[in-house]
Structure formats: structure tokens, C-alpha cells
């Protein structure tokens, strides 16, 4: 039992970063990931829905930037779009709309930011 708490403490920042949830292994559902340590099931991770992950990522980026994404300068917004594209944000249904809303710009502007990167 003693090795379990450090293991859970070690994986918790990762689970938090992806917007997941830690559960006792006996409460794991078919889509949850059960993690084992030294041969015993220690904790289950409930992964977020993709749309929830995008909201979580946007909130984390706001915390990192120290202000709402809509208040960023254009160059910083373009950087946010590049980062989100690298993380697969635009493969999520309504991803462009969600990001545009968070940035306080139009969908057209987000597409322009994406196309600018592909043209460079």
C-alpha cells in the first residue's frame, strides 16, 4: 500500500493536465484506463471527452498567459492557434468555433491564422 500514494501523486499532474479524473480501480468503466503499480491495480483514469479537453486546454492556456485569451495581442493569438493545432484542437467537432470564441475573433480569422502557418 505504501508505494501507491507516491504513484498516484506522480500521475495526478498528468491527469489534471488532460482534464481527466482519478477513480478507485474497482469503479473503472470500460472506457477508463486502469493503472497498475508493482502488479496491483492502483488507480483508474477517466479520460475526458475531446470537447471537454479543448475547454480544459483553453482554460490552462489562459492561466498560463495570466489573462483571457481574447485580450491577447494578434501575434500571441496566432501563437495560441499554432499550439492548439499541434495539440489536435481543430480535429474536435466545433474546434474552430470554440477557439474563435475563446480568442474573441471570427472563425474566418482562425482559418487565416491556420492558413498563414501552412503558407510559411
CSV table of C-alpha atoms in Angstrom, one decimal:
chain,number,residue,atom,x,y,z
A,1,UNK,CA,0.0,0.0,0.0
A,2,UNK,CA,2.8,2.4,0.8
A,3,UNK,CA,4.0,2.6,-2.8
A,4,UNK,CA,0.6,3.5,-4.1
A,5,UNK,CA,0.3,7.1,-2.8
A,6,UNK,CA,3.5,8.3,-4.4
A,7,UNK,CA,2.5,6.6,-7.7
A,8,UNK,CA,-0.9,8.4,-7.6
A,9,UNK,CA,0.8,11.7,-6.7
A,10,UNK,CA,3.2,11.2,-9.6
A,11,UNK,CA,0.4,10.7,-12.2
A,12,UNK,CA,-2.0,13.3,-10.8
A,13,UNK,CA,-0.4,16.3,-12.6
A,14,UNK,CA,-0.7,14.5,-15.9
A,15,UNK,CA,-4.3,13.5,-15.3
A,16,UNK,CA,-5.1,17.1,-14.3
A,17,UNK,CA,-3.4,18.5,-17.4
A,18,UNK,CA,-5.5,16.4,-19.7
A,19,UNK,CA,-8.7,17.1,-17.7
A,20,UNK,CA,-9.1,13.5,-16.6
A,21,UNK,CA,-10.4,12.2,-13.3
A,22,UNK,CA,-8.8,9.7,-10.9
A,23,UNK,CA,-11.0,6.9,-9.6
A,24,UNK,CA,-10.6,3.8,-7.5
A,25,UNK,CA,-9.8,0.9,-9.8
A,26,UNK,CA,-13.0,-1.0,-8.8
A,27,UNK,CA,-15.1,1.9,-10.1
A,28,UNK,CA,-13.5,1.9,-13.6
A,29,UNK,CA,-15.8,1.7,-16.6
A,30,UNK,CA,-15.0,0.0,-19.9
A,31,UNK,CA,-13.5,3.3,-21.3
A,32,UNK,CA,-11.4,4.1,-18.3
A,33,UNK,CA,-7.7,3.3,-18.1
A,34,UNK,CA,-6.6,1.3,-15.1
A,35,UNK,CA,-3.0,1.9,-13.9
A,36,UNK,CA,-1.1,-0.7,-12.1
A,37,UNK,CA,1.9,-0.4,-9.8
A,38,UNK,CA,4.1,-3.4,-8.7
A,39,UNK,CA,1.5,-5.8,-10.0
A,40,UNK,CA,-1.6,-4.3,-8.4
A,41,UNK,CA,-4.3,-2.1,-9.8
A,42,UNK,CA,-3.8,1.2,-8.1
A,43,UNK,CA,-6.0,3.8,-9.8
A,44,UNK,CA,-8.2,4.3,-12.8
A,45,UNK,CA,-8.2,7.3,-15.0
A,46,UNK,CA,-11.4,8.5,-16.7
A,47,UNK,CA,-10.3,10.4,-19.8
A,48,UNK,CA,-12.3,13.5,-20.8
A,49,UNK,CA,-14.4,13.8,-23.8
A,50,UNK,CA,-12.5,15.6,-26.6
A,51,UNK,CA,-14.7,18.7,-26.5
A,52,UNK,CA,-14.1,18.9,-22.7
A,53,UNK,CA,-10.4,18.5,-23.3
A,54,UNK,CA,-10.4,21.5,-25.6
A,55,UNK,CA,-12.1,23.6,-23.0
A,56,UNK,CA,-9.6,22.4,-20.4
A,57,UNK,CA,-6.7,23.2,-22.7
A,58,UNK,CA,-8.1,26.7,-23.3
A,59,UNK,CA,-8.5,27.4,-19.6
A,60,UNK,CA,-5.0,26.2,-18.9
A,61,UNK,CA,-3.6,28.5,-21.6
A,62,UNK,CA,-5.5,31.4,-20.1
A,63,UNK,CA,-3.9,30.6,-16.7
A,64,UNK,CA,-0.5,30.3,-18.3
A,65,UNK,CA,-0.9,33.7,-20.1
A,66,UNK,CA,-2.4,35.3,-17.0
A,67,UNK,CA,-5.4,36.8,-18.7
A,68,UNK,CA,-8.3,35.9,-21.0
A,69,UNK,CA,-7.1,34.8,-24.5
A,70,UNK,CA,-9.4,37.4,-26.0
A,71,UNK,CA,-7.2,40.1,-24.5
A,72,UNK,CA,-4.0,38.9,-26.2
A,73,UNK,CA,-2.3,40.7,-29.0
A,74,UNK,CA,-2.7,39.3,-32.5
A,75,UNK,CA,0.8,37.8,-32.5
A,76,UNK,CA,0.0,35.9,-29.3
A,77,UNK,CA,-3.3,34.7,-30.6
A,78,UNK,CA,-1.6,33.3,-33.6
A,79,UNK,CA,0.8,31.5,-31.3
A,80,UNK,CA,-2.1,30.1,-29.4
A,81,UNK,CA,-3.6,28.8,-32.6
A,82,UNK,CA,-0.3,27.2,-33.6
A,83,UNK,CA,-0.1,25.5,-30.2
A,84,UNK,CA,-3.7,24.3,-30.4
A,85,UNK,CA,-3.2,23.0,-33.9
A,86,UNK,CA,-0.2,21.0,-32.8
A,87,UNK,CA,-2.3,19.5,-30.0
A,88,UNK,CA,-5.1,18.5,-32.4
A,89,UNK,CA,-7.7,21.0,-31.2
A,90,UNK,CA,-9.1,21.5,-34.7
A,91,UNK,CA,-9.9,17.8,-35.2
A,92,UNK,CA,-12.6,18.2,-32.5
A,93,UNK,CA,-16.1,18.9,-33.7
A,94,UNK,CA,-16.7,22.7,-33.5
A,95,UNK,CA,-13.0,23.2,-32.5
A,96,UNK,CA,-12.6,26.2,-34.7
A,97,UNK,CA,-15.7,27.8,-33.3
A,98,UNK,CA,-14.7,27.1,-29.7
A,99,UNK,CA,-11.2,28.5,-30.3
A,100,UNK,CA,-12.6,31.6,-32.1
A,101,UNK,CA,-14.9,32.3,-29.3
A,102,UNK,CA,-12.2,32.0,-26.7
A,103,UNK,CA,-9.9,34.3,-28.7
A,104,UNK,CA,-12.7,36.8,-29.4
A,105,UNK,CA,-12.2,36.5,-33.2
A,106,UNK,CA,-14.2,35.1,-36.0
A,107,UNK,CA,-13.9,31.6,-37.4
A,108,UNK,CA,-12.5,33.2,-40.6
A,109,UNK,CA,-9.7,34.8,-38.6
A,110,UNK,CA,-8.8,31.4,-37.0
A,111,UNK,CA,-8.7,29.9,-40.5
A,112,UNK,CA,-6.5,32.7,-41.7
A,113,UNK,CA,-4.1,32.1,-38.8
A,114,UNK,CA,-4.0,28.4,-39.7
A,115,UNK,CA,-3.5,29.1,-43.4
A,116,UNK,CA,-0.8,31.6,-42.7
A,117,UNK,CA,1.2,28.9,-40.9
A,118,UNK,CA,0.8,26.5,-43.8
A,119,UNK,CA,1.9,29.1,-46.3
A,120,UNK,CA,5.1,30.0,-44.3
